[in-house]
Tab-separated table of N, CA and C in Angstrom:
chain	number	residue	atom	x	y	z
S	17	MET	N	64.369	108.601	92.712
S	17	MET	CA	64.521	107.716	93.909
S	17	MET	C	63.137	107.339	94.226
S	18	ILE	N	62.992	106.176	95.083
S	18	ILE	CA	61.646	105.959	95.622
S	18	ILE	C	61.119	106.650	96.914
S	19	SER	N	60.194	106.976	96.749
S	19	SER	CA	59.416	107.701	97.835
S	19	SER	C	58.654	106.675	98.650
S	20	VAL	N	59.400	106.457	99.834
S	20	VAL	CA	58.872	105.611	100.994
S	20	VAL	C	57.263	105.953	101.336
S	21	ARG	N	57.348	107.259	101.742
S	21	ARG	CA	55.779	107.868	102.119
S	21	ARG	C	54.929	107.644	101.081
S	22	GLY	N	55.219	107.874	99.875
S	22	GLY	CA	54.244	107.761	98.687
S	22	GLY	C	53.596	106.415	98.574
S	23	SER	N	54.441	105.418	98.864
S	23	SER	CA	54.073	104.047	98.474
S	23	SER	C	53.531	103.533	99.853
S	24	ILE	N	53.366	104.124	100.947
S	24	ILE	CA	52.630	103.566	101.914
S	24	ILE	C	51.310	104.074	102.170
S	25	ARG	N	51.083	105.386	101.402
S	25	ARG	CA	49.992	106.156	101.478
S	25	ARG	C	49.061	105.533	100.133
S	26	GLY	N	49.750	104.843	99.392
S	26	GLY	CA	49.003	104.215	98.422
S	26	GLY	C	49.262	105.117	96.956
S	27	GLY	N	50.165	106.081	97.217
S	27	GLY	CA	50.480	107.019	95.972
S	27	GLY	C	50.765	106.105	94.932
S	28	GLY	N	51.643	105.078	95.021
S	28	GLY	CA	52.014	104.210	94.000
S	28	GLY	C	52.738	104.568	92.689
S	29	GLY	N	53.526	105.658	92.900
S	29	GLY	CA	54.196	106.486	91.872
S	29	GLY	C	55.188	105.535	90.906
S	30	LYS	N	55.368	106.033	89.940
S	30	LYS	CA	56.273	105.042	88.849
S	30	LYS	C	57.332	105.164	89.363
S	31	VAL	N	58.036	103.774	89.554
S	31	VAL	CA	59.287	103.600	89.726
S	31	VAL	C	60.216	103.593	88.758
S	32	GLU	N	61.338	104.113	88.459
S	32	GLU	CA	62.265	104.453	87.478
S	32	GLU	C	63.624	104.159	87.896
S	33	ILE	N	64.453	103.368	86.979
S	33	ILE	CA	65.840	103.049	87.309
S	33	ILE	C	66.595	103.953	86.314
S	34	PRO	N	67.381	104.304	87.180
S	34	PRO	CA	68.414	105.515	86.324
S	34	PRO	C	69.319	104.614	85.529
S	35	LEU	N	69.424	104.888	84.124
S	35	LEU	CA	70.295	104.170	83.191
S	35	LEU	C	71.668	104.978	83.015
S	36	GLY	N	71.761	106.178	83.526
S	36	GLY	CA	72.724	106.818	83.097
S	36	GLY	C	74.312	106.293	83.931
S	37	PRO	N	74.197	106.003	84.898
S	37	PRO	CA	75.376	105.467	85.895
S	37	PRO	C	75.520	104.146	85.017
S	38	LEU	N	74.555	103.025	84.638
S	38	LEU	CA	74.943	101.966	84.398
S	38	LEU	C	75.769	102.193	83.071
S	39	ILE	N	75.285	102.965	82.215
S	39	ILE	CA	76.094	103.062	80.930
S	39	ILE	C	77.332	103.435	81.142
S	40	ASP	N	77.474	104.470	81.908
S	40	ASP	CA	78.906	105.004	82.425
S	40	ASP	C	79.811	103.735	82.866
S	41	MET	N	79.352	103.013	83.832
S	41	MET	CA	79.853	102.059	84.333
S	41	MET	C	80.315	101.001	83.164
S	42	VAL	N	79.411	100.745	82.331
S	42	VAL	CA	79.750	99.580	81.097
S	42	VAL	C	80.912	100.111	80.292
S	43	PHE	N	80.813	101.420	79.916
S	43	PHE	CA	81.966	102.102	79.389
S	43	PHE	C	83.312	102.053	79.920
S	44	LEU	N	83.336	102.335	81.453
S	44	LEU	CA	84.552	102.291	82.014
S	44	LEU	C	85.064	100.866	81.988
S	45	LEU	N	84.224	99.879	82.010
S	45	LEU	CA	84.666	98.527	82.150
S	45	LEU	C	85.183	98.291	80.717
S	46	LEU	N	84.593	98.561	79.612
S	46	LEU	CA	85.015	98.251	78.420
S	46	LEU	C	86.435	98.984	78.206
S	47	ILE	N	86.655	100.293	78.452
S	47	ILE	CA	87.972	100.919	78.367
S	47	ILE	C	88.976	100.049	79.193
S	48	PHE	N	88.533	99.823	80.608
S	48	PHE	CA	89.771	99.043	81.509
S	48	PHE	C	90.258	97.771	80.429
S	49	PHE	N	89.139	96.871	80.156
S	49	PHE	CA	89.663	95.630	79.333
S	49	PHE	C	90.526	95.921	78.331
S	50	ALA	N	89.967	97.122	77.470
S	50	ALA	CA	90.542	97.433	76.029
S	50	ALA	C	92.046	97.849	76.256
S	51	VAL	N	92.394	98.540	77.621
S	51	VAL	CA	93.675	99.090	78.059
S	51	VAL	C	94.499	98.127	78.462
S	52	THR	N	93.980	96.807	79.330
S	52	THR	CA	94.803	95.941	79.736
S	52	THR	C	95.055	94.730	79.002
S	53	THR	N	94.352	94.420	77.790
S	53	THR	CA	94.551	93.416	77.107
S	53	THR	C	95.827	93.489	76.487
S	54	SER	N	96.642	92.305	76.442
S	54	SER	CA	97.899	92.309	75.567
S	54	SER	C	97.456	91.437	74.501
S	55	PHE	N	98.013	92.159	73.383
S	55	PHE	CA	97.869	91.516	72.184
S	55	PHE	C	98.960	90.780	71.538
S	56	VAL	N	98.807	89.557	71.179
S	56	VAL	CA	99.904	88.633	71.013
S	56	VAL	C	100.323	88.850	69.340
S	57	LYS	N	101.471	88.986	69.164
S	57	LYS	CA	101.900	88.923	67.788
S	57	LYS	C	102.452	87.875	67.372
S	58	GLU	N	101.799	87.305	66.170
S	58	GLU	CA	102.271	85.900	65.786
S	58	GLU	C	103.166	86.078	64.471
S	59	ALA	N	103.937	85.261	64.191
S	59	ALA	CA	104.671	85.203	63.047
S	59	ALA	C	103.894	85.108	61.655
S	60	GLY	N	102.786	84.553	61.699
S	60	GLY	CA	101.727	84.491	60.552
S	60	GLY	C	101.948	83.111	59.620
S	61	ILE	N	102.399	82.243	60.233
S	61	ILE	CA	102.476	80.922	59.447
S	61	ILE	C	102.394	79.855	60.483
S	62	ASP	N	101.976	78.742	59.994
S	62	ASP	CA	101.867	77.470	60.747
S	62	ASP	C	103.166	76.697	60.721
S	63	VAL	N	104.040	76.396	61.460
S	63	VAL	CA	105.184	75.672	61.341
S	63	VAL	C	105.286	74.582	62.208
S	64	GLN	N	106.116	73.589	62.060
S	64	GLN	CA	106.263	72.291	62.702
S	64	GLN	C	107.728	72.723	63.366
S	65	ARG	N	107.703	73.055	64.642
S	65	ARG	CA	108.894	73.565	65.347
S	65	ARG	C	109.785	72.097	65.617
S	66	ALA	N	111.212	72.266	65.649
S	66	ALA	CA	111.855	71.254	65.981
S	66	ALA	C	111.595	71.235	67.549
S	67	THR	N	112.091	69.952	68.031
S	67	THR	CA	112.048	69.708	69.527
S	67	THR	C	113.457	69.799	70.079
S	68	ALA	N	113.311	70.097	71.440
S	68	ALA	CA	114.762	70.302	72.214
S	68	ALA	C	114.375	69.944	73.782
S	69	ALA	N	115.457	69.286	74.245
S	69	ALA	CA	115.275	68.938	75.626
S	69	ALA	C	115.390	70.030	76.701
S	70	THR	N	116.122	71.033	76.106
S	70	THR	CA	116.526	72.247	76.831
S	70	THR	C	115.624	73.382	76.596
S	71	ALA	N	114.772	73.407	75.836
S	71	ALA	CA	113.727	74.548	75.353
S	71	ALA	C	113.299	75.200	76.777
S	72	GLU	N	113.364	76.468	76.625
S	72	GLU	CA	112.718	77.335	77.844
S	72	GLU	C	111.925	78.226	77.304
S	73	ILE	N	110.790	78.642	78.344
S	73	ILE	CA	109.671	79.473	78.083
S	73	ILE	C	110.086	80.741	78.290
S	74	LYS	N	109.752	81.465	77.221
S	74	LYS	CA	110.151	83.050	77.219
S	74	LYS	C	108.669	83.608	77.614
S	75	GLU	N	108.912	84.700	78.670
S	75	GLU	CA	107.649	85.177	79.070
S	75	GLU	C	107.253	86.563	77.948
S	76	HIS	N	108.261	87.246	77.441
S	76	HIS	CA	108.432	88.382	76.566
S	76	HIS	C	108.817	88.229	75.310
S	77	ALA	N	108.164	87.781	74.257
S	77	ALA	CA	108.771	87.565	72.861
S	77	ALA	C	108.063	88.527	71.969
S	78	GLY	N	108.797	89.780	72.000
S	78	GLY	CA	108.108	91.077	71.194
S	78	GLY	C	108.068	90.889	69.495
S	79	ILE	N	108.908	90.354	68.819
S	79	ILE	CA	109.157	90.340	67.691
S	79	ILE	C	109.093	88.851	67.196
S	80	MET	N	108.401	88.436	66.139
S	80	MET	CA	108.369	86.993	65.712
S	80	MET	C	108.512	87.051	64.421
S	81	ILE	N	109.409	86.312	63.783
S	81	ILE	CA	109.557	85.922	62.412
S	81	ILE	C	109.616	84.667	62.122
S	82	GLY	N	108.868	84.141	61.106
S	82	GLY	CA	108.446	82.960	60.762
S	82	GLY	C	109.345	82.552	59.443
S	83	VAL	N	109.974	81.387	59.592
S	83	VAL	CA	110.558	80.871	58.463
S	83	VAL	C	110.246	79.579	57.858
S	84	THR	N	109.499	79.550	56.673
S	84	THR	CA	109.113	78.148	56.155
S	84	THR	C	110.130	77.228	55.728
S	85	PRO	N	109.829	75.885	55.255
S	85	PRO	CA	110.753	74.933	54.618
S	85	PRO	C	111.311	75.608	53.310
S	86	GLU	N	110.609	76.359	52.777
S	86	GLU	CA	111.035	76.956	51.492
S	86	GLU	C	112.252	77.947	51.724
S	87	GLY	N	112.239	78.303	52.959
S	87	GLY	CA	113.173	79.364	53.124
S	87	GLY	C	112.535	80.709	52.961
S	88	ASP	N	111.243	80.959	53.008
S	88	ASP	CA	110.568	82.220	52.861
S	88	ASP	C	110.382	82.671	54.295
S	89	ALA	N	110.451	84.243	54.588
S	89	ALA	CA	110.458	84.782	55.805
S	89	ALA	C	108.984	85.463	55.996
S	90	TYR	N	108.320	85.437	57.244
S	90	TYR	CA	107.075	85.991	57.427
S	90	TYR	C	107.333	86.730	58.594
S	91	PHE	N	106.771	88.153	58.406
S	91	PHE	CA	106.615	89.125	59.582
S	91	PHE	C	105.292	89.553	59.736
S	92	GLU	N	104.677	89.416	60.829
S	92	GLU	CA	103.126	89.972	61.080
S	92	GLU	C	102.228	89.444	59.961
S	93	GLY	N	102.363	88.200	59.817
S	93	GLY	CA	101.447	87.530	58.792
S	93	GLY	C	101.825	87.660	57.372
S	94	LYS	N	102.676	88.540	56.915
S	94	LYS	CA	103.047	88.895	55.556
S	94	LYS	C	104.265	88.231	55.101
S	95	ARG	N	104.509	87.912	53.944
S	95	ARG	CA	105.794	87.457	53.371
S	95	ARG	C	106.535	88.453	53.050
S	96	ILE	N	107.762	88.499	53.558
S	96	ILE	CA	108.725	89.476	53.416
S	96	ILE	C	110.084	88.734	52.743
S	97	ASP	N	110.952	89.484	52.062
S	97	ASP	CA	112.268	89.109	51.433
S	97	ASP	C	113.220	88.944	52.691
S	98	LEU	N	114.043	88.052	52.417
S	98	LEU	CA	115.130	87.825	53.561
S	98	LEU	C	115.957	88.942	53.782
S	99	ARG	N	116.326	89.951	52.487
S	99	ARG	CA	116.840	91.128	52.624
S	99	ARG	C	116.144	92.258	53.271
S	100	SER	N	115.029	92.231	53.554
S	100	SER	CA	114.257	93.161	54.182
S	100	SER	C	113.912	92.892	55.703
S	101	VAL	N	114.332	91.892	56.052
S	101	VAL	CA	114.078	91.443	57.376
S	101	VAL	C	114.910	92.486	58.593
S	102	ARG	N	116.000	93.058	58.131
S	102	ARG	CA	116.677	94.114	58.812
S	102	ARG	C	115.750	95.154	58.819
S	103	ALA	N	115.089	95.708	58.058
S	103	ALA	CA	114.282	96.918	58.015
S	103	ALA	C	113.104	96.792	58.911
S	104	HIS	N	112.407	95.686	58.823
S	104	HIS	CA	111.311	95.245	59.621
S	104	HIS	C	111.528	95.221	61.093
S	105	VAL	N	112.803	94.569	61.286
S	105	VAL	CA	113.219	94.490	62.813
S	105	VAL	C	113.670	95.868	63.461
S	106	GLU	N	114.148	96.695	62.526
S	106	GLU	CA	114.417	97.960	63.017
S	106	GLU	C	113.361	98.976	63.240
S	107	ARG	N	112.422	98.779	62.523
S	107	ARG	CA	111.180	99.300	62.671
S	107	ARG	C	110.391	99.033	63.944
S	108	ALA	N	110.492	97.768	64.102
S	108	ALA	CA	109.809	97.111	65.476
S	108	ALA	C	110.527	97.524	66.879
S	109	LEU	N	111.837	97.603	66.380
S	109	LEU	CA	112.618	97.938	67.599
S	109	LEU	C	112.392	99.379	67.990
S	110	ALA	N	112.175	100.159	67.083
S	110	ALA	CA	112.049	101.575	67.451
S	110	ALA	C	110.750	101.728	68.034
S	111	GLU	N	109.860	100.658	67.982
S	111	GLU	CA	108.557	101.069	68.948
S	111	GLU	C	108.780	100.506	70.279
S	112	ASP	N	109.751	99.462	70.512
S	112	ASP	CA	109.899	98.687	71.685
S	112	ASP	C	111.491	98.326	71.584
S	113	PRO	N	112.331	99.197	71.841
S	113	PRO	CA	113.855	98.925	72.163
S	113	PRO	C	114.331	97.673	72.712
S	114	GLU	N	113.444	97.320	73.964
S	114	GLU	CA	113.978	96.144	74.838
S	114	GLU	C	113.211	94.789	74.413
S	115	SER	N	112.596	94.716	73.326
S	115	SER	CA	111.958	93.704	72.776
S	115	SER	C	112.968	92.602	72.053
S	116	GLY	N	112.657	91.283	72.393
S	116	GLY	CA	113.633	90.406	71.737
S	116	GLY	C	113.059	89.960	70.257
S	117	VAL	N	113.856	89.174	69.553
S	117	VAL	CA	113.202	88.609	68.336
S	117	VAL	C	113.314	86.994	68.528
S	118	VAL	N	112.104	86.460	68.243
S	118	VAL	CA	112.049	84.879	68.154
S	118	VAL	C	111.772	84.584	66.674
S	119	ILE	N	112.888	83.451	66.341
S	119	ILE	CA	112.513	82.930	64.900
S	119	ILE	C	111.882	81.934	65.102
S	120	VAL	N	110.637	81.803	64.420
S	120	VAL	CA	109.868	80.423	64.531
S	120	VAL	C	110.038	79.857	63.140
S	121	ALA	N	111.101	78.882	63.150
S	121	ALA	CA	111.312	78.214	61.766
S	121	ALA	C	110.856	76.651	61.977
S	122	ASP	N	110.457	76.312	60.534
S	122	ASP	CA	110.005	74.907	60.704
S	122	ASP	C	111.100	74.061	60.658
S	123	ARG	N	111.005	72.946	61.015
S	123	ARG	CA	112.053	71.857	61.335
S	123	ARG	C	112.812	71.591	60.101
S	124	ARG	N	112.006	71.596	58.815
S	124	ARG	CA	112.598	71.514	57.703
S	124	ARG	C	113.222	72.565	56.893
S	125	SER	N	113.287	73.728	57.860
S	125	SER	CA	113.829	74.901	56.893
S	125	SER	C	115.431	74.833	56.862
S	126	GLU	N	115.920	75.442	55.731
S	126	GLU	CA	117.377	75.558	55.308
S	126	GLU	C	117.976	76.239	56.498
S	127	THR	N	119.126	75.729	56.685
S	127	THR	CA	119.887	76.390	57.936
S	127	THR	C	120.445	77.735	57.236
S	128	GLY	N	120.764	77.963	55.988
S	128	GLY	CA	121.244	78.955	55.557
S	128	GLY	C	120.156	80.178	55.827
S	129	ALA	N	118.833	80.036	55.377
S	129	ALA	CA	117.778	80.914	55.570
S	129	ALA	C	117.771	81.519	57.125
S	130	ILE	N	117.765	80.471	57.979
S	130	ILE	CA	117.705	80.781	59.466
S	130	ILE	C	118.860	81.573	59.824
S	131	VAL	N	119.997	81.237	59.468
S	131	VAL	CA	121.258	82.212	59.665
S	131	VAL	C	121.299	83.506	59.085
S	132	THR	N	120.632	83.682	57.784
S	132	THR	CA	120.437	84.812	57.100
S	132	THR	C	119.611	85.880	58.132
S	133	VAL	N	118.419	85.107	58.494
S	133	VAL	CA	117.409	86.052	59.313
S	133	VAL	C	118.296	86.503	60.680
S	134	MET	N	118.947	85.365	61.300
S	134	MET	CA	119.383	85.695	62.760
S	134	MET	C	120.451	86.811	62.485
S	135	ASP	N	121.143	86.845	61.453
S	135	ASP	CA	122.057	87.827	61.179
S	135	ASP	C	121.448	89.304	60.691
S	136	GLN	N	120.316	89.064	60.051
S	136	GLN	CA	119.599	90.480	59.748
S	136	GLN	C	119.179	90.997	61.041
S	137	CYS	N	118.787	90.113	61.964
S	137	CYS	CA	118.112	90.688	63.297
S	137	CYS	C	119.152	91.337	64.231
S	138	ARG	N	120.277	90.614	64.098
S	138	ARG	CA	121.558	91.305	64.932
S	138	ARG	C	122.058	92.467	64.350
S	139	LEU	N	122.213	92.421	62.925
S	139	LEU	CA	122.532	93.905	62.547
S	139	LEU	C	121.478	94.758	62.491
S	140	ALA	N	120.211	94.616	62.745
S	140	ALA	CA	119.229	95.575	63.063
S	140	ALA	C	119.522	96.177	64.532
S	141	GLY	N	119.827	95.568	65.363
S	141	GLY	CA	120.421	95.990	66.678
S	141	GLY	C	119.614	95.205	67.766
S	142	ALA	N	119.016	94.102	67.484
S	142	ALA	CA	118.247	93.115	68.572
S	142	ALA	C	119.456	92.838	69.560
S	143	LYS	N	119.086	92.865	70.759
S	143	LYS	CA	119.914	92.330	71.853
S	143	LYS	C	119.688	90.875	71.896
S	144	SER	N	118.593	90.329	71.822
S	144	SER	CA	118.279	89.041	72.061
S	144	SER	C	117.552	88.164	71.030
S	145	VAL	N	118.181	87.324	70.308
S	145	VAL	CA	117.606	86.698	69.136
S	145	VAL	C	117.762	85.190	69.605
S	146	SER	N	116.463	84.681	69.632
S	146	SER	CA	116.055	83.112	70.054
S	146	SER	C	115.288	82.408	68.951
S	147	LEU	N	115.592	81.138	69.054
S	147	LEU	CA	115.038	80.187	67.870
S	147	LEU	C	113.964	79.303	68.665
S	148	ALA	N	112.789	79.392	68.190
S	148	ALA	CA	111.432	78.661	68.974
S	148	ALA	C	111.578	77.242	68.659
S	149	ALA	N	111.111	76.593	69.929
S	149	ALA	CA	111.315	75.074	69.733
S	149	ALA	C	110.451	74.528	70.600
S	150	LYS	N	109.816	73.233	70.644
S	150	LYS	CA	109.175	72.412	71.384
S	150	LYS	C	110.111	71.859	72.542
S	151	ARG	N	109.316	71.691	73.671
S	151	ARG	CA	109.982	70.765	74.579
S	151	ARG	C	109.674	69.430	74.175
S	152	GLU	N	110.527	68.307	74.335
S	152	GLU	CA	110.535	66.961	73.949
S	152	GLU	C	109.077	66.375	74.423
S	153	GLU	N	108.763	66.624	75.785
S	153	GLU	CA	107.523	66.060	76.276
S	153	GLU	C	106.127	66.772	75.611
S	154	GLU	N	106.311	68.141	74.850
S	154	GLU	CA	105.073	68.592	74.324
S	154	GLU	C	104.770	67.675	72.880
S	155	SER	N	105.691	67.350	72.327
S	155	SER	CA	105.482	66.467	71.042
S	155	SER	C	104.989	65.192	71.146
C-alpha cells in the first residue's frame, strides 16, 4: 500500500503494484469464457444446400451428418460408411440423449443415400431427424 505520510514528508518510498490479484482475475476470466463457450459441431464438408420456402431455423442441432453428391457420409469431419451411421449416432446420443440429428445434404445428393442416413438415425434412437435447407431469400 501507499503510505500517505511517507510521501508527504518526502520519504518517497518505492510504489509497488501487487500482481497476484491481477493474475488471479485473468485466470478467473479465462475459466469463465472457456466454460461458457458453446462449441459448434459441423458436418465436416462443404455442401450446396437445397432451398425451401418453408425452411425453419433450429436453435439446437446437436448431431450433424453430411452427405456428398457421391453418396458419402461425413460425421465430425471424417468420412464414414453409410452402414456405420447408426453406431456413430448411438454414440453421440449416449452423450446427449435430447439432441436431434440434422442431415446436411448437397442438392445433388442421391435420394437413396439420404434416406439410408435418415433410416440409420431413426434406428439409432434419434427422436428428431431433420434435413438442412436454405431459405429462398438466402440464395
